[in-house]
mmCIF file of C-alpha atoms in Angstrom:
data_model
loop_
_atom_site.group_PDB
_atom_site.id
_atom_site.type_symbol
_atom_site.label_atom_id
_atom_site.label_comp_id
_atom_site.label_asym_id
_atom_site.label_seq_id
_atom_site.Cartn_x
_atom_site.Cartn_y
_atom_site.Cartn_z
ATOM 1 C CA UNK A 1 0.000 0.000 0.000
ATOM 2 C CA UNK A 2 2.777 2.624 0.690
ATOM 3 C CA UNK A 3 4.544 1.938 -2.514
ATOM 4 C CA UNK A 4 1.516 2.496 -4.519
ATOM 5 C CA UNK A 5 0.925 5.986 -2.198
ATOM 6 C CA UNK A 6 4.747 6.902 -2.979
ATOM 7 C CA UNK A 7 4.120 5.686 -6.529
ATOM 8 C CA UNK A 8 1.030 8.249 -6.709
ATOM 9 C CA UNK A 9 3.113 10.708 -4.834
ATOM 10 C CA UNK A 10 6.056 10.548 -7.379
ATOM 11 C CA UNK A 11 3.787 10.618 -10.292
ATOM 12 C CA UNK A 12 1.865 13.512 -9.031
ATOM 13 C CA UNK A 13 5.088 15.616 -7.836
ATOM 14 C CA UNK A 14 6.414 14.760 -11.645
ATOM 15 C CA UNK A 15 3.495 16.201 -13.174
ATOM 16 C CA UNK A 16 3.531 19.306 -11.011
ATOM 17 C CA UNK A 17 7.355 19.998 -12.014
ATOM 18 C CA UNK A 18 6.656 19.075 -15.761
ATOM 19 C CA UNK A 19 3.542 21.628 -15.745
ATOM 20 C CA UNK A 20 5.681 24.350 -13.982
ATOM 21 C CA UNK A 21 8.518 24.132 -15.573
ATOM 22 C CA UNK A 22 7.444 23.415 -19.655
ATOM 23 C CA UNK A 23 6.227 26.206 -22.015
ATOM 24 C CA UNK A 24 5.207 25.568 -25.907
ATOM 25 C CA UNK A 25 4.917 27.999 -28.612
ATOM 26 C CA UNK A 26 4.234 27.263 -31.967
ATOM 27 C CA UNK A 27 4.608 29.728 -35.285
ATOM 28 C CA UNK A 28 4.114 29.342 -38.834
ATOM 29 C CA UNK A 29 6.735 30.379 -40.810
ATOM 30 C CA UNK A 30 6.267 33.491 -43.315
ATOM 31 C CA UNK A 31 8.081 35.357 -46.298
ATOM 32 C CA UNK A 32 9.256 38.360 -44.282
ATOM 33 C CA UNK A 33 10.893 35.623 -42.170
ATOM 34 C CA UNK A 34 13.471 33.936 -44.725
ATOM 35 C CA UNK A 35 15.631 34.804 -47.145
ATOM 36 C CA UNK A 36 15.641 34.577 -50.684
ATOM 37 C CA UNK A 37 15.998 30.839 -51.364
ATOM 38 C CA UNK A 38 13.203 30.320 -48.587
ATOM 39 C CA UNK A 39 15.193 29.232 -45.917
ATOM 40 C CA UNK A 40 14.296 30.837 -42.446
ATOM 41 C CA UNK A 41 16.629 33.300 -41.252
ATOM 42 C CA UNK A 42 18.680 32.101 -38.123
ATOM 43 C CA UNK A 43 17.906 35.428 -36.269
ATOM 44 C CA UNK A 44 13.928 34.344 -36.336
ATOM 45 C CA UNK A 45 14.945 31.641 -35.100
ATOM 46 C CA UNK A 46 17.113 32.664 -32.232
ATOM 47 C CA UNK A 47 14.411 35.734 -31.853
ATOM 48 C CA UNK A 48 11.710 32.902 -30.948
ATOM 49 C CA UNK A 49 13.844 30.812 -28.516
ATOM 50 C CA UNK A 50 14.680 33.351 -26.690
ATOM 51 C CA UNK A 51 11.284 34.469 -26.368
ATOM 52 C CA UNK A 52 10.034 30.895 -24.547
ATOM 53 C CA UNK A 53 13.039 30.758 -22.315
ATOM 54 C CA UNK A 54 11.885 34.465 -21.221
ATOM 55 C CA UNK A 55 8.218 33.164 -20.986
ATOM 56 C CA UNK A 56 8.812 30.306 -18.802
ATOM 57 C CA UNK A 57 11.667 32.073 -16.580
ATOM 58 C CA UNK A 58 9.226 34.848 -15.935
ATOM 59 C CA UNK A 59 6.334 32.938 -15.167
ATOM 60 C CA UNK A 60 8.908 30.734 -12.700
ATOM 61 C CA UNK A 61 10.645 34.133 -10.914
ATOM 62 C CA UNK A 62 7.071 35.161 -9.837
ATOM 63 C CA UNK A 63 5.617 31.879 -9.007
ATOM 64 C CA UNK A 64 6.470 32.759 -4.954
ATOM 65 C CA UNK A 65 4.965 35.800 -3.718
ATOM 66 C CA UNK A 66 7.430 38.580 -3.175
ATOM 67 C CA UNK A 67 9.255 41.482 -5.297
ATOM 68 C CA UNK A 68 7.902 41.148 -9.086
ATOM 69 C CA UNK A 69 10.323 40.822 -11.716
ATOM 70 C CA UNK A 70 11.230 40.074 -15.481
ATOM 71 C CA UNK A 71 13.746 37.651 -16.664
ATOM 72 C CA UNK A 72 16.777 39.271 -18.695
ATOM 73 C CA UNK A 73 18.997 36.763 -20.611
ATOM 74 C CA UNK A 74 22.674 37.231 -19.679
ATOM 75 C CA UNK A 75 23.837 34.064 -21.843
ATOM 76 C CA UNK A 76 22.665 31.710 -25.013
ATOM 77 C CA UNK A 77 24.974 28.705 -25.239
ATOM 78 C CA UNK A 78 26.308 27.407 -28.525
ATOM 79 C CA UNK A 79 23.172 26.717 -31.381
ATOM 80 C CA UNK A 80 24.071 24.646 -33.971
ATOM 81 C CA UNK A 81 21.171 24.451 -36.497
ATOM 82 C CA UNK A 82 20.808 20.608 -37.544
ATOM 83 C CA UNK A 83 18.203 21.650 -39.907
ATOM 84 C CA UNK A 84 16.949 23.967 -42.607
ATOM 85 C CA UNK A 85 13.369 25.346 -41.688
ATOM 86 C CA UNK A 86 11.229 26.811 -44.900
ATOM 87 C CA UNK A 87 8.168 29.033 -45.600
ATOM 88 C CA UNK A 88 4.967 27.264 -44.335
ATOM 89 C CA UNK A 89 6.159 25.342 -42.374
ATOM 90 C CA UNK A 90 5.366 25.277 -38.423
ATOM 91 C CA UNK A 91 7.898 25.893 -35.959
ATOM 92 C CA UNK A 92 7.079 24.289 -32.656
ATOM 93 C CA UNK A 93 9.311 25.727 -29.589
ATOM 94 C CA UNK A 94 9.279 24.024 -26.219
ATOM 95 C CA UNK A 95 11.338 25.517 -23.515
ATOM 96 C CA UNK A 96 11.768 23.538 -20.329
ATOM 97 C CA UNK A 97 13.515 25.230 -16.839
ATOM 98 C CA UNK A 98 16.408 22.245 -16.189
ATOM 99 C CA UNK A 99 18.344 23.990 -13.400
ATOM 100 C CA UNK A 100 17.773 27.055 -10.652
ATOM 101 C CA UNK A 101 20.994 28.669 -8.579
ATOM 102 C CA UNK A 102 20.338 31.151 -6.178
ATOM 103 C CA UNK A 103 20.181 34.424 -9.277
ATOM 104 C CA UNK A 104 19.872 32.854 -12.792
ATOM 105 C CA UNK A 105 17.891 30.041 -14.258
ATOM 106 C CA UNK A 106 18.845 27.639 -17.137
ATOM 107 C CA UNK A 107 15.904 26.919 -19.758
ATOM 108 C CA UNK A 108 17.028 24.413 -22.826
ATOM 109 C CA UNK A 109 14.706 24.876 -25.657
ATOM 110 C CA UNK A 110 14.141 22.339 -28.581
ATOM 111 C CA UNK A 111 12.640 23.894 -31.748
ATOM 112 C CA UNK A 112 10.716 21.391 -34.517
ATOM 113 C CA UNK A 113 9.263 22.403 -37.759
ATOM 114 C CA UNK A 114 6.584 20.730 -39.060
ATOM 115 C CA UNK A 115 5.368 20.215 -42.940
ATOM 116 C CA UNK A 116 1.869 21.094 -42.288
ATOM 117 C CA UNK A 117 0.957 19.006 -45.136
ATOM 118 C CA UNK A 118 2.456 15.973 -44.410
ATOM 119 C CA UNK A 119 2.574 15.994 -40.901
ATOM 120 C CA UNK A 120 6.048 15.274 -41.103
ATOM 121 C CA UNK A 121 8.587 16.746 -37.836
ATOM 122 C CA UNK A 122 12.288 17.252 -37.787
ATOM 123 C CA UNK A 123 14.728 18.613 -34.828
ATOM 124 C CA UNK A 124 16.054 21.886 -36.103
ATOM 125 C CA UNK A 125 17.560 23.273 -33.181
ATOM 126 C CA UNK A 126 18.580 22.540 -29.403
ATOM 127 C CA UNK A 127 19.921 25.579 -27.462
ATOM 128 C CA UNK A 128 20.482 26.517 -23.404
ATOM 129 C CA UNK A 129 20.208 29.920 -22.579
ATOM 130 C CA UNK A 130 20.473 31.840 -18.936
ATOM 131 C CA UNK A 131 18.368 34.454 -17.227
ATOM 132 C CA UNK A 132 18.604 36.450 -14.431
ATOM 133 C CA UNK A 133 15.997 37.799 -12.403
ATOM 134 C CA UNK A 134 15.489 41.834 -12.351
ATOM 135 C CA UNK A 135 13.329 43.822 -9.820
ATOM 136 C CA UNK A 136 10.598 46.051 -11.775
ATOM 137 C CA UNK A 137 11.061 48.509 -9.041
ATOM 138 C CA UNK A 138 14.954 48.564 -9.157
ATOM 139 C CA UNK A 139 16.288 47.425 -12.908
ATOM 140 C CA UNK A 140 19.869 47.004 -11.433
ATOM 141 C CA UNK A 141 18.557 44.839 -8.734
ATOM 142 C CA UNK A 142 18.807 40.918 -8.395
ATOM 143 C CA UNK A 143 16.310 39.030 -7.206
ATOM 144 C CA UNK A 144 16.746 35.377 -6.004
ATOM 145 C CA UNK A 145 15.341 32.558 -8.289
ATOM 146 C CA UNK A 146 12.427 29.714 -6.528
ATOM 147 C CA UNK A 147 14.238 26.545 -6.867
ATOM 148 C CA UNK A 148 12.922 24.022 -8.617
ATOM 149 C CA UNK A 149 12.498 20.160 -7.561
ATOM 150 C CA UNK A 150 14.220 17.733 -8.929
ATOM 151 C CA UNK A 151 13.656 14.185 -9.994
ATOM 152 C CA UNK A 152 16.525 13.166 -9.527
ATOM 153 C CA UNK A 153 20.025 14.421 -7.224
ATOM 154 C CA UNK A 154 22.298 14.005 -10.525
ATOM 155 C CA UNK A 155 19.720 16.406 -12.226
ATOM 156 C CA UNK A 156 20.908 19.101 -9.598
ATOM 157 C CA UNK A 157 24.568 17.660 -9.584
ATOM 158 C CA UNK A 158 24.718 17.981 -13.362
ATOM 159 C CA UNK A 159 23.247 21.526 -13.361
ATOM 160 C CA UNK A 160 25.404 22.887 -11.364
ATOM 161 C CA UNK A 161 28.300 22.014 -12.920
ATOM 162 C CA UNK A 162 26.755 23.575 -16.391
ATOM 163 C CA UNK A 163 26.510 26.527 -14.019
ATOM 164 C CA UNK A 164 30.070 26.483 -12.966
ATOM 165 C CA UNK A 165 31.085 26.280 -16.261
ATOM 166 C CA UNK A 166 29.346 29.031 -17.853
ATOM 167 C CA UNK A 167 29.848 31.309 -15.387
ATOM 168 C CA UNK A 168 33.625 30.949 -15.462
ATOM 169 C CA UNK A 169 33.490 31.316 -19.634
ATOM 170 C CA UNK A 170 31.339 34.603 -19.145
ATOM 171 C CA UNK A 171 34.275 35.992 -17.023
ATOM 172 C CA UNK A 172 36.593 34.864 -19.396
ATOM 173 C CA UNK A 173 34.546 36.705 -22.937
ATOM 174 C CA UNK A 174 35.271 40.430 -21.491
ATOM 175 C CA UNK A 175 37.726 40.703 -23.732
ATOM 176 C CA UNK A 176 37.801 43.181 -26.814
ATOM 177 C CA UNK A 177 36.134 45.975 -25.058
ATOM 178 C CA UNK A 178 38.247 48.243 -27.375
ATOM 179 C CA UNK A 179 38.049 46.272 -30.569
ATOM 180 C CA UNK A 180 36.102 47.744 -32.922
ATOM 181 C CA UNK A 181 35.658 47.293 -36.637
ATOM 182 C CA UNK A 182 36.761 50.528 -38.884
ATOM 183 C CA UNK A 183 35.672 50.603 -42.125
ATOM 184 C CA UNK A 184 38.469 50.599 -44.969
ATOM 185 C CA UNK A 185 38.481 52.209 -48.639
ATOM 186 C CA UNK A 186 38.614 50.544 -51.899
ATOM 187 C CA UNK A 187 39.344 47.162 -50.003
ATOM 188 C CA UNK A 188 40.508 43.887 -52.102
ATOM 189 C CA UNK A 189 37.710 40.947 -52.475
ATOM 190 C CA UNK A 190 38.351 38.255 -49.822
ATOM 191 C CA UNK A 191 39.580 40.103 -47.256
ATOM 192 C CA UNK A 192 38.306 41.253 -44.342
ATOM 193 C CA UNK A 193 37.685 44.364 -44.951
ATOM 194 C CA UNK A 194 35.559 43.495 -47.991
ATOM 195 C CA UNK A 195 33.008 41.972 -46.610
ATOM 196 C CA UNK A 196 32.698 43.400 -43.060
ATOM 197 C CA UNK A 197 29.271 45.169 -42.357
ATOM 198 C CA UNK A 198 27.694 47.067 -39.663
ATOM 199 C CA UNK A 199 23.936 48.139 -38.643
ATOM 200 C CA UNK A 200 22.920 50.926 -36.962
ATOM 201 C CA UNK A 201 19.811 50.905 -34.796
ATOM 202 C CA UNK A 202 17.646 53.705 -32.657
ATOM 203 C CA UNK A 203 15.933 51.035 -29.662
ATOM 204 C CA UNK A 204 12.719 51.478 -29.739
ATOM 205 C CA UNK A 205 9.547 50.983 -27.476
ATOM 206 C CA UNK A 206 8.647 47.755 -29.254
ATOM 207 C CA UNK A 207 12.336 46.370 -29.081
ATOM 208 C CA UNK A 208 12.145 46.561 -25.418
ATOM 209 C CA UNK A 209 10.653 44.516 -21.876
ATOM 210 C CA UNK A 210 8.438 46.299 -19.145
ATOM 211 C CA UNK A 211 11.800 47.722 -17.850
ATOM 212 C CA UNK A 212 12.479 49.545 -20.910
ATOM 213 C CA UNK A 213 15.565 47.593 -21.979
ATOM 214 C CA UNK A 214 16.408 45.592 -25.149
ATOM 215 C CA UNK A 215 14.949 41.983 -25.168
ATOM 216 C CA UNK A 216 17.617 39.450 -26.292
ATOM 217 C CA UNK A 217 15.814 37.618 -29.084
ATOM 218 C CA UNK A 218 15.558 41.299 -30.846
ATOM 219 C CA UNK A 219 19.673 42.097 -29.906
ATOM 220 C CA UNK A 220 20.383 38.691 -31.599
ATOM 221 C CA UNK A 221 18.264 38.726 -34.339
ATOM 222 C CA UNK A 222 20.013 41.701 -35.403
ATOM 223 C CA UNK A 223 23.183 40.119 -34.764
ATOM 224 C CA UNK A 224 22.488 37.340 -37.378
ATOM 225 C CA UNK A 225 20.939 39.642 -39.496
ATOM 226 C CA UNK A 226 24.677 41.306 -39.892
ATOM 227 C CA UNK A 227 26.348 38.561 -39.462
ATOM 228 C CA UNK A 228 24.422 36.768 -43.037
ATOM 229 C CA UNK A 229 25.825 40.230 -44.674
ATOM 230 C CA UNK A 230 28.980 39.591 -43.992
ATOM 231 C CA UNK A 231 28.625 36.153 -45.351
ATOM 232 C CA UNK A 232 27.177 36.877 -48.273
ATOM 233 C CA UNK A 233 28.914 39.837 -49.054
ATOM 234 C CA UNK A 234 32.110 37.401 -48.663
ATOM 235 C CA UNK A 235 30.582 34.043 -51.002
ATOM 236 C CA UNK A 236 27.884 35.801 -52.838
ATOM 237 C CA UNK A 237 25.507 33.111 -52.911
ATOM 238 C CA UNK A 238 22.726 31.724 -50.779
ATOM 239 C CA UNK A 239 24.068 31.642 -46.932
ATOM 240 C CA UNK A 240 22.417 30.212 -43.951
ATOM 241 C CA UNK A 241 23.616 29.859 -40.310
ATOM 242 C CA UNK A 242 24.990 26.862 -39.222
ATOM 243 C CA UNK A 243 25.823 27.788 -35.742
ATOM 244 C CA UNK A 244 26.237 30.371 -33.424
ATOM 245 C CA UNK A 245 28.965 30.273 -30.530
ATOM 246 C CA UNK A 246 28.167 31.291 -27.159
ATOM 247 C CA UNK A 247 26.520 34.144 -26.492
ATOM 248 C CA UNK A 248 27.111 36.931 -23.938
ATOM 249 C CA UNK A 249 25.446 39.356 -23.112
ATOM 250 C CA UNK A 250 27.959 42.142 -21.260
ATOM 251 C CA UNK A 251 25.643 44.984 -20.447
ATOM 252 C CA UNK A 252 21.951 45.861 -21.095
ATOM 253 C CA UNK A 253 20.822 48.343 -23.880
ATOM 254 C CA UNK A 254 18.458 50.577 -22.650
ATOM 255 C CA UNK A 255 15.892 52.379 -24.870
ATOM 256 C CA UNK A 256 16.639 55.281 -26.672
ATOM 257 C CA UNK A 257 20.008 53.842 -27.043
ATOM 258 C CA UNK A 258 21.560 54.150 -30.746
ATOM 259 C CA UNK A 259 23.389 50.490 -31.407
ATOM 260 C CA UNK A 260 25.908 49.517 -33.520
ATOM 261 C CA UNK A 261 26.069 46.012 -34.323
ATOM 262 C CA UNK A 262 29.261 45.108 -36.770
ATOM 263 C CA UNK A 263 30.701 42.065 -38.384
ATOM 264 C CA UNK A 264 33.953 40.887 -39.618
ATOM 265 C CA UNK A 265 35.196 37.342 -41.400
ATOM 266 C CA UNK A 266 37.599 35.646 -38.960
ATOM 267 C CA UNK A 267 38.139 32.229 -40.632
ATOM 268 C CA UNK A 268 37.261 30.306 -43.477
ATOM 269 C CA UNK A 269 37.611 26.695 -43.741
ATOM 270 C CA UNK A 270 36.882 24.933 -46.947
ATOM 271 C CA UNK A 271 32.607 25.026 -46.713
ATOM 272 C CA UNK A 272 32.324 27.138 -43.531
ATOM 273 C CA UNK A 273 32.753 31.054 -42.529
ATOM 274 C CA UNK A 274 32.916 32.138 -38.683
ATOM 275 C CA UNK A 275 32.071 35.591 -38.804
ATOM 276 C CA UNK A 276 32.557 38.115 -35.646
ATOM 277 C CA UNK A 277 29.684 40.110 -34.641
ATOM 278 C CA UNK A 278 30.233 42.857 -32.278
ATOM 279 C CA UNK A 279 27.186 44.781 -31.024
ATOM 280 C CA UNK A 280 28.075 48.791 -29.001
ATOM 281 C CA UNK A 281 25.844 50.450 -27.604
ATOM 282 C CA UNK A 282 25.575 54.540 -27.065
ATOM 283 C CA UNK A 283 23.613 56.394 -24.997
ATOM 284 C CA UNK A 284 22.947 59.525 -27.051
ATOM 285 C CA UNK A 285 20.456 60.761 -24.445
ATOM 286 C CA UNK A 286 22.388 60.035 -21.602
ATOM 287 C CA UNK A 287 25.778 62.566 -20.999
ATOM 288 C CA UNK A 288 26.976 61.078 -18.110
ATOM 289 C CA UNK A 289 27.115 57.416 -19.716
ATOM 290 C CA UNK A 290 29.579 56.460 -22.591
ATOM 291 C CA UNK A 291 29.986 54.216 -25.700
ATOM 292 C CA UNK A 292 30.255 50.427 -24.443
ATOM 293 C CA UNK A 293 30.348 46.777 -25.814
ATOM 294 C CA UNK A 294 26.547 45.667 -24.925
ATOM 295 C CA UNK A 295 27.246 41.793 -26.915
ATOM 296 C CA UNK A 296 29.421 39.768 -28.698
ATOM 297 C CA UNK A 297 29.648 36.180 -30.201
ATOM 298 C CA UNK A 298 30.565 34.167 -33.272
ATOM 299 C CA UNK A 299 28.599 32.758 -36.047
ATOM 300 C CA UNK A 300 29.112 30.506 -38.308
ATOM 301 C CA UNK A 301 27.459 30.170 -41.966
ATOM 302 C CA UNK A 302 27.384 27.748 -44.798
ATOM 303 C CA UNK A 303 27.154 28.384 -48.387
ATOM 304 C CA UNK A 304 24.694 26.347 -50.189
ATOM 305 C CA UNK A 305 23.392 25.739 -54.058
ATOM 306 C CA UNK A 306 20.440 25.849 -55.558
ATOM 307 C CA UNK A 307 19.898 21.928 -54.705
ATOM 308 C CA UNK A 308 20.684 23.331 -51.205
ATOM 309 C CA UNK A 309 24.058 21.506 -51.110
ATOM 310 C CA UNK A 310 27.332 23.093 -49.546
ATOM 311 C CA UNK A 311 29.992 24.855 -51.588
ATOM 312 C CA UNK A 312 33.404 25.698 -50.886
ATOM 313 C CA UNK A 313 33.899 29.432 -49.980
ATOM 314 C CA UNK A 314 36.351 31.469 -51.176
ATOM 315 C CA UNK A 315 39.102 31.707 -48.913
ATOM 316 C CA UNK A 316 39.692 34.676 -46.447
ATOM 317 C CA UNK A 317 42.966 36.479 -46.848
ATOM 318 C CA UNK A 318 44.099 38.128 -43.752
ATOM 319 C CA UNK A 319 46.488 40.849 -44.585
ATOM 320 C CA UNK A 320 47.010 42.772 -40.607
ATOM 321 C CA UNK A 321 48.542 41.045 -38.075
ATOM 322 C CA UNK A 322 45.297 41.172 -35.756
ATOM 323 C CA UNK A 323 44.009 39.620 -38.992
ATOM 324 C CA UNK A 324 46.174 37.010 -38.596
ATOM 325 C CA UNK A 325 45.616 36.041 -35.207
ATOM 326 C CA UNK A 326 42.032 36.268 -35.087
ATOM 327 C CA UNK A 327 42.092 33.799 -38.295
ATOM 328 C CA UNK A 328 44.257 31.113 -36.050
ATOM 329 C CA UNK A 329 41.899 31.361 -33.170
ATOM 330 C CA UNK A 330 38.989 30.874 -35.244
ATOM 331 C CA UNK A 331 40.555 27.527 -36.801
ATOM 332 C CA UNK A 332 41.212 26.841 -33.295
ATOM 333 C CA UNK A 333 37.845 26.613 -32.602
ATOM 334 C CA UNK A 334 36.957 25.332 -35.914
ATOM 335 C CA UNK A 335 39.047 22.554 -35.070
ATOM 336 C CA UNK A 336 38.611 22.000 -31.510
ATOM 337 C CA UNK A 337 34.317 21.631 -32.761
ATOM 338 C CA UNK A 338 34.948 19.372 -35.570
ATOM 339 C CA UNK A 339 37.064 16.706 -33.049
ATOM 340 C CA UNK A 340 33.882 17.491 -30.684
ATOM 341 C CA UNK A 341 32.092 16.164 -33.343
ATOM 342 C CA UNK A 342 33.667 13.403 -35.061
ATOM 343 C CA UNK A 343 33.945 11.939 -30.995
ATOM 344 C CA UNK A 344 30.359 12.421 -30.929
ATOM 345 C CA UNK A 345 29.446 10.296 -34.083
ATOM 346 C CA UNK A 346 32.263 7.562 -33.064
ATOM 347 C CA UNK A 347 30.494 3.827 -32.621
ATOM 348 C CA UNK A 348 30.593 2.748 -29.267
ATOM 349 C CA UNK A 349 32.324 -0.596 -28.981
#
């Protein structure tokens, strides 16, 4: 009798924490929302996961009573996109809450599109992304997070050690606060001035949360929508993103802010581009505040045919010595991703 009460129990706690803790959205797919060829643009994408993870993280930060808040993301882990997504189709986003510390909350989000006409589903994208709690009375204030129950102790164990991790990589990405990209006259084709790009953007009311700062999905979408210029500027043909590397977000971009969001080529490889994108923000009605790096991360893009096969890019040719370097990191990571990879798809003996 007590194992079918603690049976109940566990079922009944399980769907409580499933309930709390789960948030579906589901879109269809338009014209303004791809590119030429069709495909989706990654920055709709990105734009709609991050608006679950900030649905669900909300909803969790004010499930106590106390101080009300709204969920800013500080991080988005590395994307990949496993799929192409096209016009009419569905894009079903579930975002699920997998790990509370004491100020941020982890949400992993799975995104499937769906042929409407077939029925047929496919995994397009898998991404973790981090949010921290801000007090609508004080935006510089942190609130604590409700913790969340888990199933099972390694659940918690594991979590924490994602948290660990991340936390010492954001400390580690302040870098480059200086580095910015100048533009360059009459430059040669494949370098990296050729094909480096910026956006300028006033923040607006309807870019913005409650507290009157920029919500990520919108800061991101614009990176990738730079970051696809720069690529296709570079290949001139059809480009879609293949991945984007982590995410951080350094400061928050108020409204009224003017941002500059700029990209750069750092490495080719024979079918792939990573491509810088650096995003400054300036606070033109605001004196006593200056210029400062708001975001930065890498993408990476493919080059595709008409058949939607990959080509070979032309190669980047780094002429400065900055050039230079950032080209060996990126084929650093390049390679350090593809050995990820290939250890990944290795059979198990």
């Amino acid at each position: 009798m007590l194992t079918l009460q603690r049976a109940l129990s566990l079922r009944a706690l399980r769907k409580e924490v499933t309930e709390a803790c789960l948030r579906e959205v589901k879109q269809i797919m338009r014209p303004d929302d791809a590119n030429v060829a069709g495909n989706v643009h990654g920055g709709t994408i990105l734009k709609m996961i991050e608006e679950a993870g900030v649905i669900i993280s909300t909803r969790h930060c004010n499930s106590q009573n106390g101080e009300r808040c709204v969920a800013a993301l500080a991080r988005v882990e590395r994307t990949d996109f496993l799929s192409p997504m096209c016009i009419g189709e569905v894009a079903h986003v579930s975002a699920e809450i997998t790990y509370t510390s004491k100020h941020s909350v982890e949400v992993q989000v799975h995104v499937l599109s769906e042929n409407i006409l077939t029925g047929t589903k496919k995994l397009t994208n898998k991404a973790t992304l981090w949010y921290v709690p801000l007090s609508l009375k004080n935006v510089d204030k942190v609130l604590e997070v409700p913790p969340i129950v888990y199933l099972r102790q390694e659940q918690e164990e594991e979590g924490r050690k994602r948290y660990e991790a991340q936390k010492l990589e954001r400390m580690e990405t302040k870098w480059r606060n200086g580095d910015i990209v100048q533009p360059i006259l009459n430059p040669e084709p494949n370098t990296v001035s050729y094909s480096q790009s910026s956006l300028i953007h006033l923040v607006g009311p309807s870019d913005c949360t409650l507290h009157g700062f920029v919500h990520g999905g919108v800061t991101m979408k614009l990176m990738d929508e730079v970051a696809g210029i720069v690529a296709a500027r570079h290949c001139k043909t059809n480009i879609v993103t293949a991945s984007v590397d982590a995410i951080n977000f350094h400061d928050k971009i108020r409204k009224g802010c003017v941002i500059t969001i700029s990209g750069r080529m750092t490495f080719t490889s024979n079918k792939s581009m990573e491509i810088e994108v650096l995003v400054d923000a300036d606070p033109v009605v605001d004196n006593s505040q200056k210029r400062y790096r708001a975001a930065s991360a890498f993408f990476t893009y493919v080059s595709l045919n008409q058949e939607g096969k990959p080509l070979p890019v032309p190669q980047l040719v780094p002429e400065t010595e900055d050039e230079k370097k950032r080209f060996e990191e990126g084929k650093g990571r390049y390679l350090q991703m593809k050995a990820k990879r290939q250890g990944h798809t290795e059979p198990q003996p």
